[in-house]
Amino acid sequence: MTTAAAATGERTARTKPATMAQALGRALRDSMAQDPTVHVLGEDVGALGGVFRITDGLAKEFGEDRCTDTPLAEAGILGTAVGMAMYGLRPVVEMQFDAFAYPAFEQLISHVAKMRNRTAGAMPLPITVRVPYGGGIGGVEHHSDSSEAYYMATPGLHVVTPATVEDAYGLLRASIASDDPVVFMEPKRLYWSKADWSPEAPVAVEPIGRAVVRRTGRSATLITYGPSLPVCMEAAEAAVEEGWDLEVVDLRSLVPFDDETVATSVRRTGRAVVVHESSGFGGPGGEIAARITERCFHHLEAPVLRVAGFDIPYPPPMQEKHHLPGVDRVLDAVARLQWEAES
Amino acid sequence: MTVQELPGAAAYRPAPPPAWKPLTDPAPLLPDPEPYRVLGTDAVADADPELLLRLYAELVRGRRYNAQATALTKQGRLAVYPSSTGQEACEIAAALVLEERDWLFPSYRDTLAAVARGLDPVEALTLLRGDRHTGYDPRAHRIAPLCTPLATQLPHAVGLAHAARLKGDDVVALAMVGDGGTSEGDFHEALNFAAVWRAPVVFLVQNNGFAISVPLAKQTAAPSLAHKAVGYGMPGRLVDGNDAPAVHQVLGEAVARARRGEGPTLVEAVTYRMDAHTNADDATRYRVESEVEAWREHDPIRILERELTGRGLLGDEGIEEAREAADRMAAALRERMNADPVLNPMDLFAHVYEEQTAQLREQAARLRVELDAEQDQHGDEDVEERR
Ligand SMILES: Cc1ncc(C[n+]2csc(CCOP(=O)(O)OP(=O)(O)O)c2C)c(N)n1
């Protein structure tokens, strides 16, 4: 998929603003057009186009057999997707909201994640499970969970989460093409974020599993993903005033985890803060901090800090601003990186 | 009685939208109150003698397989074995009604169905021996992995059958589940999906009286498990699960119906688990011997044998022949199971993902070092052999 045009940025002349939601829809469309075994199924994905309109137009273009409104049953949706994959299809399942994927956990953990392993490689399951996740959209309870830690803790699953419009397209294409099951976490807060991007232009599809440095800097590394990337980028800009030159790493893929990009950055900067929305205790930040400590201990000038959501059930919408890690909380953590030790 | 005629049903229905039409399929969905029987009824006159003899030979072989596998647990060759002794008629019929292109979705108790379908008896036991999860390629045999979490294989069967139909293949999936498994949410979701999609699936519930220790009466308040079908809009069939030709006929009709594109069927086979739940279970804690005795009278092999000998289709010689064939199978199984499987610990990392992640490569290297150290220490062939 990588083309010279994409690599050289030739296509910028043809770009126009597009949202992440549009990019995701386009990725589904292009995958279905290219590969007749790709099937989309879920609740309201047909005529409505999904509650976030990601699947808009797919049923019309490809027919209801390929973009199917299922009965309202998450275990059934994912369970039947397993059987479809066993017969050679590539199901892309939409879970309507993060917390409504929980009924499907049994299928995900006991079957989707394990089928390749159980059958000693004879029966891989190329299933993509799209999960809109995270808060900041004023959703009432059960509409804002960050459930990535549960998936990360399950061997056999890839866990991917884009933070940009381009990645939304490229990573979803790569996920659907993958012969392994992928939990594709969609930061719903960023659905309407825009970028200059043309779906018609050739786009590089990166393999799953590579982090990317979004901003280079020398003072410390912010490690983040999904909905917290814009927060970190803003924090890095604001930090310039304090004289801090922050590097920002966007993980893009939580499993597999790109130790190399993270360690290379932290060894250079000597300081790291992990930023995510999901609760800190037992959350992704703990794992990432431990990995950094194991690999970069002698380069570290300060303990690896975490800025995460509080260890509380996701709060009601009028209170969520206090829970979500914002720019100030990130900057506060940066300030606590024991700068005086440096001099 | 069709679903429209259920007493009082109309009262619960919302006002029909303009396009609403009653089910056009007039097939009665409700099961007969009595399990369908062939043996000892007039229906037996229509049964094909060749099929009856084939069923008999397979039942005898199956019973012997169960006994041999249970014996292997006592010798430590199998970690556990959930015997299907008493339920052989269901197991065998499930295997025999399917065409080669069809798929079987067994539960952990259905090793026998997989073997009767043609799976290598040793490959069928790898899960229970503990050396591999699934010792066979499911696609090569059209047998899904033996499924341990209850009822979770049922939606897989629906999805596979649905996919086959979308591709234009006339493939049928037969999924097996126990009476306890019908209480699981996945059972409900699978039946509902199957009916809505008119998927070519047959659900076979082996009602063997117990879920480990819990009797059916504590599992459901329904008149029968087959009654559950009506709520989904599919026919439910009740069959004597010990009557091999009856199970074969009812499943055969359900498979044919699915293949014709008329959708799924729920079949409840009423049977009895003669052994304990597994070799590790103590059945005397929850059932009395007199109950087991009563079922012994209705043993699937016994009632078929009675029919065949009564009609002069089977004599002492034939009975002996079937027994000897079963013994030969058991001896071969015993011998092969007595050989230690050759395992490679590095396989642990081989099939987690298509490509090993960097993290898994690191962990594999660590294990390699441990194994080398172990070998340096002991230096014996024992370690080498186990690699
Ligand atoms: C989801 C799930 N819960 C619990 C168990 C543990 N368990 C194994 S067998 C069994 C009883 C199953 O009874 P039934 O469905 O009637 O099948 P049978 O064993 O009688 O063939 C239970 C509770 C399991 N395997 N899966």
XYZ file of C-alpha atoms in Angstrom, chain B:
387
model
C -50.341 -26.108 16.606
C -48.552 -23.211 14.954
C -47.073 -20.296 16.785
C -49.991 -18.068 15.807
C -52.395 -20.355 17.606
C -50.689 -20.196 20.973
C -53.423 -19.278 23.443
C -53.308 -15.640 24.419
C -50.329 -14.835 22.252
C -52.194 -12.167 20.307
C -52.781 -10.173 23.461
C -49.058 -9.622 23.959
C -48.281 -8.610 20.447
C -47.919 -4.931 19.612
C -50.255 -3.636 16.941
C -48.927 -5.087 13.705
C -47.307 -2.534 11.430
C -48.759 -2.442 7.911
C -46.232 -4.904 6.509
C -46.646 -7.464 9.285
C -47.464 -10.920 8.066
C -47.939 -14.079 10.054
C -45.344 -16.808 9.587
C -45.923 -18.384 6.228
C -44.270 -21.619 7.291
C -47.093 -23.770 8.576
C -44.761 -26.301 10.144
C -45.796 -26.816 13.716
C -43.125 -25.374 15.946
C -44.102 -27.002 19.208
C -42.699 -30.427 20.021
C -44.958 -33.371 20.664
C -45.278 -33.937 24.392
C -43.838 -37.459 24.123
C -40.317 -38.040 22.851
C -40.339 -39.556 19.373
C -39.489 -43.266 19.296
C -38.788 -45.778 16.573
C -37.780 -48.884 18.506
C -40.761 -50.791 19.780
C -43.213 -48.806 17.655
C -44.745 -49.210 14.222
C -42.167 -46.791 12.826
C -39.493 -49.441 13.143
C -40.963 -51.275 10.150
C -39.746 -48.420 7.938
C -36.224 -48.415 9.371
C -33.499 -49.528 6.995
C -31.969 -52.757 8.392
C -28.553 -51.790 7.099
C -28.697 -48.490 8.976
C -29.816 -50.286 12.130
C -26.866 -52.660 11.941
C -24.452 -49.811 11.271
C -25.831 -47.882 14.247
C -25.467 -50.971 16.407
C -21.826 -51.555 15.477
C -21.029 -47.881 16.094
C -22.800 -47.840 19.457
C -20.825 -50.857 20.616
C -17.599 -49.276 19.453
C -18.536 -45.995 21.116
C -19.316 -47.635 24.433
C -15.964 -49.391 24.318
C -14.221 -46.125 23.503
C -15.797 -44.487 26.553
C -14.731 -47.384 28.766
C -11.186 -47.335 27.399
C -10.828 -43.580 27.775
C -12.115 -43.746 31.342
C -9.593 -46.495 32.076
C -6.860 -44.276 30.677
C -7.680 -41.633 33.305
C -7.006 -44.201 36.013
C -3.589 -44.845 34.506
C -2.847 -41.135 34.404
C -2.813 -41.114 30.615
C -5.716 -38.689 30.414
C -6.105 -35.703 32.719
C -9.873 -36.107 32.705
C -12.576 -37.817 30.668
C -16.246 -36.870 30.563
C -17.793 -40.140 29.502
C -20.825 -40.231 27.232
C -21.764 -43.758 28.227
C -25.532 -44.054 27.931
C -25.595 -41.217 25.403
C -23.963 -43.043 22.513
C -27.101 -42.941 20.382
C -26.968 -39.125 20.327
C -23.235 -39.025 19.672
C -23.342 -41.519 16.834
C -26.455 -40.141 15.164
C -24.972 -36.634 15.241
C -21.913 -37.884 13.394
C -23.745 -40.076 10.924
C -26.402 -37.655 9.686
C -23.837 -35.173 8.442
C -22.415 -35.113 4.923
C -18.696 -34.680 4.543
C -19.038 -30.963 3.749
C -21.114 -30.305 6.865
C -19.691 -29.104 10.161
C -19.909 -30.512 13.667
C -19.607 -28.220 16.723
C -19.056 -30.512 19.705
C -18.847 -29.755 23.413
C -16.213 -31.275 25.712
C -18.382 -34.383 26.209
C -18.679 -35.154 22.517
C -15.361 -36.812 21.749
C -17.310 -39.814 20.558
C -19.224 -37.842 17.934
C -15.925 -36.486 16.603
C -14.441 -39.981 16.438
C -17.559 -41.427 14.812
C -17.259 -38.659 12.222
C -13.852 -40.046 11.351
C -11.416 -38.176 13.557
C -8.323 -40.069 14.699
C -9.200 -41.353 18.208
C -5.884 -40.107 19.588
C -6.157 -36.670 17.989
C -9.605 -36.395 19.528
C -8.121 -36.860 23.003
C -5.309 -34.297 23.016
C -7.432 -31.750 24.895
C -8.220 -34.263 27.617
C -4.713 -35.683 27.726
C -3.351 -32.185 28.124
C -0.649 -32.119 25.502
C -2.447 -29.863 23.018
C -5.708 -27.966 23.028
C -6.902 -29.248 19.660
C -5.043 -32.137 18.119
C -6.550 -31.758 14.677
C -7.105 -29.203 11.954
C -10.775 -28.220 12.287
C -11.021 -27.271 8.619
C -9.682 -30.601 7.416
C -12.333 -32.545 9.347
C -15.095 -29.948 9.526
C -15.118 -30.433 13.279
C -14.759 -27.347 15.481
C -12.491 -27.687 18.526
C -14.135 -29.506 21.441
C -15.607 -26.591 23.360
C -15.205 -26.223 27.110
C -17.021 -22.952 27.969
C -20.655 -23.993 27.899
C -22.792 -23.091 24.861
C -20.201 -20.696 23.423
C -19.733 -22.898 20.360
C -23.386 -22.452 19.382
C -23.049 -18.933 17.909
C -19.973 -20.171 16.034
C -22.097 -22.827 14.369
C -24.645 -20.177 13.424
C -21.995 -17.863 11.992
C -20.375 -20.632 10.001
C -23.667 -21.869 8.597
C -24.650 -18.306 7.754
C -21.318 -17.705 5.990
C -21.677 -20.943 4.035
C -25.130 -19.942 2.871
C -23.879 -16.482 1.841
C -21.258 -18.239 -0.257
C -23.896 -20.434 -1.843
C -22.667 -23.688 -0.294
C -25.310 -26.112 0.939
C -23.457 -26.790 4.155
C -25.211 -27.550 7.440
C -23.767 -27.042 10.914
C -24.804 -29.313 13.771
C -24.063 -27.979 17.245
C -24.218 -30.046 20.415
C -24.935 -28.767 23.914
C -25.989 -30.212 27.263
C -29.155 -29.474 29.222
C -27.234 -27.195 31.601
C -25.784 -25.313 28.659
C -29.275 -24.264 27.561
C -29.375 -21.855 30.494
C -26.419 -19.877 29.179
C -26.935 -16.586 27.380
C -25.011 -17.819 24.373
C -27.617 -20.549 23.859
C -30.324 -17.912 23.617
C -28.320 -15.604 21.388
C -27.334 -18.420 19.057
C -30.906 -19.660 18.623
C -32.188 -16.167 18.067
C -29.548 -15.326 15.466
C -30.101 -18.637 13.726
C -33.847 -18.136 13.475
C -33.618 -14.506 12.349
C -30.999 -15.385 9.739
C -32.696 -18.698 8.861
C -29.248 -20.191 9.184
C -28.833 -23.861 8.219
C -28.108 -25.036 11.749
C -29.325 -27.915 13.867
C -29.043 -27.591 17.634
C -28.865 -30.897 19.465
C -29.471 -30.716 23.196
C -28.446 -33.887 24.968
C -30.643 -33.764 28.018
C -28.851 -36.300 30.179
C -30.633 -35.293 33.365
C -27.827 -33.435 35.104
C -25.424 -30.540 34.802
C -22.663 -31.992 36.979
C -24.904 -32.445 40.048
C -27.812 -30.143 39.243
C -30.941 -31.896 37.942
C -32.961 -30.541 35.047
C -35.763 -29.374 37.352
C -33.378 -26.806 38.851
C -32.185 -25.741 35.424
C -35.442 -24.814 33.741
C -39.140 -24.405 34.344
C -40.010 -25.069 30.714
C -42.187 -28.097 29.897
C -39.289 -29.384 27.840
C -36.093 -27.901 26.461
C -37.480 -28.416 22.963
C -40.276 -25.996 23.899
C -37.700 -23.208 23.946
C -37.599 -23.318 20.158
C -41.043 -21.848 19.734
C -40.034 -18.517 21.226
C -37.409 -18.084 18.547
C -39.687 -19.087 15.711
C -38.116 -22.431 14.942
C -39.455 -25.945 15.352
C -38.595 -27.891 18.480
C -38.379 -31.669 18.376
C -38.341 -34.056 21.276
C -36.747 -37.437 20.719
C -35.843 -40.453 22.791
C -32.097 -39.956 22.985
C -31.441 -43.636 23.621
C -33.305 -44.753 20.522
C -30.564 -44.543 17.910
C -32.758 -44.838 14.790
C -35.153 -42.244 16.235
C -32.366 -39.747 16.901
C -30.930 -40.451 13.475
C -34.297 -39.838 11.838
C -35.136 -36.645 13.724
C -31.680 -35.165 13.193
C -31.756 -36.286 9.578
C -35.030 -34.447 9.008
C -33.676 -31.343 10.719
C -30.504 -31.443 8.608
C -32.546 -31.884 5.431
C -34.781 -28.999 6.426
C -31.748 -26.780 7.042
C -30.241 -27.791 3.718
C -33.452 -26.883 1.934
C -33.062 -23.357 3.306
C -35.912 -23.640 5.780
C -33.827 -22.643 8.765
C -32.755 -24.060 12.092
C -34.292 -26.724 14.322
C -33.858 -27.374 18.012
C -33.741 -31.061 18.877
C -33.895 -32.218 22.467
C -32.756 -35.788 22.942
C -33.870 -37.193 26.277
C -31.147 -39.492 27.533
C -29.237 -40.340 30.680
C -25.643 -40.049 31.781
C -24.805 -43.503 33.129
C -21.342 -42.618 34.430
C -20.432 -39.740 36.684
C -19.935 -36.278 35.153
C -16.245 -37.063 34.748
C -13.925 -39.575 36.356
C -13.334 -36.941 39.071
C -17.014 -36.666 40.053
C -18.888 -38.581 42.768
C -22.376 -39.155 41.411
C -23.623 -40.876 44.593
C -23.866 -37.453 46.212
C -26.721 -36.351 43.986
C -28.495 -39.385 42.575
C -29.678 -42.770 43.746
C -28.670 -46.076 42.249
C -32.287 -47.120 41.586
C -32.609 -44.257 39.094
C -29.547 -45.451 37.215
C -30.919 -48.999 37.312
C -34.167 -47.916 35.704
C -32.270 -46.320 32.853
C -30.163 -49.446 32.398
C -33.325 -51.129 31.186
C -33.519 -48.479 28.526
C -29.866 -48.619 27.522
C -29.356 -47.565 23.893
C -27.370 -50.676 22.984
C -29.727 -52.992 24.796
C -32.908 -51.711 23.153
C -31.389 -51.724 19.685
C -29.928 -55.180 20.202
C -33.336 -56.445 21.338
C -34.897 -55.091 18.157
C -32.223 -56.531 15.882
C -32.153 -59.969 17.471
C -35.965 -60.089 17.620
C -36.083 -59.525 13.892
C -33.374 -62.052 13.223
C -31.023 -59.416 11.842
C -28.458 -60.056 14.533
C -27.359 -63.295 16.181
C -24.792 -64.239 18.784
C -22.179 -64.260 16.094
C -22.941 -60.719 14.995
C -22.931 -59.514 18.587
C -19.575 -61.170 19.131
C -18.239 -59.646 15.933
C -19.224 -56.135 16.984
C -17.606 -56.678 20.367
C -14.378 -57.931 18.884
C -14.151 -55.004 16.490
C -14.636 -52.655 19.454
C -11.965 -54.472 21.446
C -9.506 -54.160 18.590
C -10.175 -50.410 18.404
C -9.689 -50.112 22.166
C -6.447 -52.092 22.134
C -5.040 -49.890 19.409
C -6.118 -46.774 21.282
C -4.592 -48.047 24.523
C -1.325 -48.812 22.852
C -1.039 -45.468 21.137
C -2.065 -43.573 24.257
C 0.597 -45.378 26.263
C 3.326 -43.698 24.259
C 4.465 -40.372 25.735
C 3.668 -37.489 23.419
C 6.726 -35.672 22.142
C 6.415 -32.035 23.112
C 8.394 -28.976 22.198
C 8.224 -26.268 24.876
C 9.102 -23.647 22.271
C 5.684 -24.350 20.726
C 4.273 -22.279 23.593
C 5.172 -19.156 21.657
C 4.530 -20.438 18.170
C 0.841 -19.726 17.692
C -0.129 -16.724 19.762
C 0.044 -14.375 16.785
C 0.808 -14.852 13.138
C 4.178 -13.243 13.790
C 5.811 -13.338 17.180
C 5.881 -9.954 18.877
C 9.202 -8.642 20.149
C 8.000 -9.376 23.667
C 7.262 -13.008 22.837
C 10.612 -13.410 21.113
C 12.311 -12.189 24.279
C 10.314 -14.581 26.438
C 11.025 -17.472 24.080
C 14.744 -16.723 24.322
C 14.509 -16.798 28.102
C 12.815 -20.187 28.070
C 15.465 -21.447 25.657
C 18.151 -20.473 28.168
C 16.285 -22.231 30.983
C 15.948 -25.375 28.909
C 19.617 -25.343 27.994
C 20.563 -24.910 31.628
C 18.268 -27.757 32.576
C 19.920 -29.945 30.019
C 23.427 -28.967 31.146
C 22.462 -29.864 34.680
C 20.871 -33.210 33.962
C 22.422 -33.921 30.643
C 20.120 -36.842 30.236
C 18.225 -37.892 27.167
C 15.032 -37.430 29.083
C 15.142 -33.663 28.685
C 16.199 -33.844 25.071
C 13.373 -36.186 24.310
C 10.808 -33.878 25.785
C 11.846 -31.016 23.506
